[in-house]
Structures are given as C-alpha cells and as structure tokens.
PDB file of C-alpha atoms in Angstrom:
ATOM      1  CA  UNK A   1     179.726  27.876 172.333  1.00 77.00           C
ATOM      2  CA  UNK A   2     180.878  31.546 173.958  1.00 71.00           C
ATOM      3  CA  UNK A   3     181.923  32.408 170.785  1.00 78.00           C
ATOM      4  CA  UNK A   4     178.529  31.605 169.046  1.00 75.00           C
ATOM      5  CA  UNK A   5     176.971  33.368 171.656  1.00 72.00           C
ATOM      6  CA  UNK A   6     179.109  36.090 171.243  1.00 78.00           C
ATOM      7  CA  UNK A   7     178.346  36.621 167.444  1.00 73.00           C
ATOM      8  CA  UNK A   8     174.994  36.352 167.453  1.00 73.00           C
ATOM      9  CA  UNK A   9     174.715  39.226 170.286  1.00 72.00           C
ATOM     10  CA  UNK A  10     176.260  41.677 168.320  1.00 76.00           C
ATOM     11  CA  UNK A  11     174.592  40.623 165.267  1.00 70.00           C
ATOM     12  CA  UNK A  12     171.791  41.470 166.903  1.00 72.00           C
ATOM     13  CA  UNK A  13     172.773  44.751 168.593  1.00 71.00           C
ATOM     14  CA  UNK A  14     173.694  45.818 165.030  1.00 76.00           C
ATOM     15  CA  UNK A  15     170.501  44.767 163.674  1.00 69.00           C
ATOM     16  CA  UNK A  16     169.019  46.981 166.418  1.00 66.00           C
ATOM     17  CA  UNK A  17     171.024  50.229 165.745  1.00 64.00           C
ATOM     18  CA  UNK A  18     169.620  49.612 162.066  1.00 64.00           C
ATOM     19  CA  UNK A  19     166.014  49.894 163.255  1.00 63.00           C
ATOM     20  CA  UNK A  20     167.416  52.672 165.327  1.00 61.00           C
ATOM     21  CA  UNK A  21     164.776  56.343 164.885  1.00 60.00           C
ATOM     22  CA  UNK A  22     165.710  58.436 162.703  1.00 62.00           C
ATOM     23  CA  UNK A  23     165.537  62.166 162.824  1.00 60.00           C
ATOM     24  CA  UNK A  24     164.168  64.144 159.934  1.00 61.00           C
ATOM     25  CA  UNK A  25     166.320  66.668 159.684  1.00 60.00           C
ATOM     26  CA  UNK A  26     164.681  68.780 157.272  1.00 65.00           C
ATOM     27  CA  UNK A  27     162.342  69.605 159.679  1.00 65.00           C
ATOM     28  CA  UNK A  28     164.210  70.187 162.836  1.00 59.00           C
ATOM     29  CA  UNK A  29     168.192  70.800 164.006  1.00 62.00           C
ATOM     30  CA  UNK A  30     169.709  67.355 165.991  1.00 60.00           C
ATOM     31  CA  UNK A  31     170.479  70.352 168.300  1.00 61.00           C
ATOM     32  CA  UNK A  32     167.085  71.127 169.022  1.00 62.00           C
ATOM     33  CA  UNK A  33     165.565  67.783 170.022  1.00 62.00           C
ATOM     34  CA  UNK A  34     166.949  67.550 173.195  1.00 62.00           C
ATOM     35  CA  UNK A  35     166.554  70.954 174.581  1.00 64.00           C
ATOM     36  CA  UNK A  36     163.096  71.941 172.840  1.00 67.00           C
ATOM     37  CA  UNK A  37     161.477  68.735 174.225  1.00 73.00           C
ATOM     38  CA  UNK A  38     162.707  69.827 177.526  1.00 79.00           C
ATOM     39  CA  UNK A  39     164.602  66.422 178.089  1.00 83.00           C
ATOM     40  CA  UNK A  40     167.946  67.855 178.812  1.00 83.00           C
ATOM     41  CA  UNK A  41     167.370  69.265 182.251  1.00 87.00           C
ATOM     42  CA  UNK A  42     166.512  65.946 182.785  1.00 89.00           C
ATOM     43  CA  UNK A  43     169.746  64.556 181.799  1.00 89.00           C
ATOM     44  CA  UNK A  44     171.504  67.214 183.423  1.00 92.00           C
ATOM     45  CA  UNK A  45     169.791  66.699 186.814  1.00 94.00           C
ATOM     46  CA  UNK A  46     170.503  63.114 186.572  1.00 95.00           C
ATOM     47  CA  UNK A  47     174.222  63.981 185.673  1.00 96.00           C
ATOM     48  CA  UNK A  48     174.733  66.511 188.366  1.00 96.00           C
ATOM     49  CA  UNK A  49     173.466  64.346 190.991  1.00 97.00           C
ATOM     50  CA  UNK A  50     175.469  61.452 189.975  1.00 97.00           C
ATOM     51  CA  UNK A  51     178.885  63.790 190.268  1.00 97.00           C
ATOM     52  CA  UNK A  52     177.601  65.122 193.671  1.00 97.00           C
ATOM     53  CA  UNK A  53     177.015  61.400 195.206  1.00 96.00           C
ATOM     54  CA  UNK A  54     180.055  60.302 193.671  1.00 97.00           C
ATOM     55  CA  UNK A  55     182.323  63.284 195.198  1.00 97.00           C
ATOM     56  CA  UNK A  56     180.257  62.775 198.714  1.00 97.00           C
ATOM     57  CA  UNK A  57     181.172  59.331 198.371  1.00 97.00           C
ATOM     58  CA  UNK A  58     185.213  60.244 197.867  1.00 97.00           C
ATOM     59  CA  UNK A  59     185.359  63.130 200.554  1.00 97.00           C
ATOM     60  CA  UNK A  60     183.639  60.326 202.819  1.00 97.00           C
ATOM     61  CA  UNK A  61     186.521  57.493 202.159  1.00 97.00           C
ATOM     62  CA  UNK A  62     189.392  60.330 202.517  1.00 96.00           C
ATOM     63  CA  UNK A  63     188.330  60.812 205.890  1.00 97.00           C
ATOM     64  CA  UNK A  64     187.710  57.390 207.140  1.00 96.00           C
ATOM     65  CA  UNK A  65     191.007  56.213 205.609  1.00 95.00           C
ATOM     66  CA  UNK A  66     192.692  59.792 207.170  1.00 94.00           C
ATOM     67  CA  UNK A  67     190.883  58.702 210.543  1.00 94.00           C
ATOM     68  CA  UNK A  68     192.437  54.894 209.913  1.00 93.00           C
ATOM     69  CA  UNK A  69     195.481  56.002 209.406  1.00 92.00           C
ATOM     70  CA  UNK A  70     195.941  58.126 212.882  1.00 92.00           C
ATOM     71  CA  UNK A  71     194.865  55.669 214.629  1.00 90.00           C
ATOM     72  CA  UNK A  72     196.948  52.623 213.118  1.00 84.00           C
ATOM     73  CA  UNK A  73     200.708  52.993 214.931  1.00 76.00           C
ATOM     74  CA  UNK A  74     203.352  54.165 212.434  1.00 70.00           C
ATOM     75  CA  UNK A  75     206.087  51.619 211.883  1.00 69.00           C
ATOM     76  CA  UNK A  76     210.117  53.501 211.536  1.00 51.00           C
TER      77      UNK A  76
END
C-alpha cells in the first residue's frame, strides 16, 4: 500500500512540473524575471532574515549551554 502511495505521488509531482510555466525566452532573459519584477528583494529579505534568526538562535544556545556548563561541577 506505501508503495502505491508512493508512486502515484511522484507521478503526480511529475505530471505537475510538466504543466510547470514556461518562460518565453525570446522575449525576455531568465535573468531578468526575477529582478525586473522586483521579486528578488523579496526573496532576499526573506533569506536574510532567516540567517539572522537562525544565528540569534545559535549565539543564544552557546551561552546558555556556556552558562550550564559553569555551573554544573567538573568531574577529575
């Protein structure tokens, strides 16, 4: 059953990519669709803030681990 669940899911996500938009590049560069539409300060925004929250989230656990190990009594 899994596996005939399995199939038919990516039969279908490759049916999917086939009805996938396609760019006519004769009229514009794949370059250009991002950045002349505006959409990729968008996706750099979202990016950048995902990096920041994930290296406040790091910085955060060094120092709670750093503060758990202080106060934990060394063994030796």
């Amino acid at each position: 059953m899994l596996r005939k669940l399995a199939l038919l899911l990516s039969f279908y996500f490759i049916a999917a990519g086939s009805y996938a938009q396609q760019m006519d590049l004769s009229k514009e560069e794949p370059t250009d669709f991002m950045s002349g539409s505006g959409k990729i300060y968008v996706v750099m925004a979202v990016a950048v803030v995902i990096v920041l929250g994930l290296l406040i989230y790091v910085i955060n656990l060094d120092r709670k681990i750093s503060k758990l190990e202080k106060e934990r009594p060394s063994k030796g």
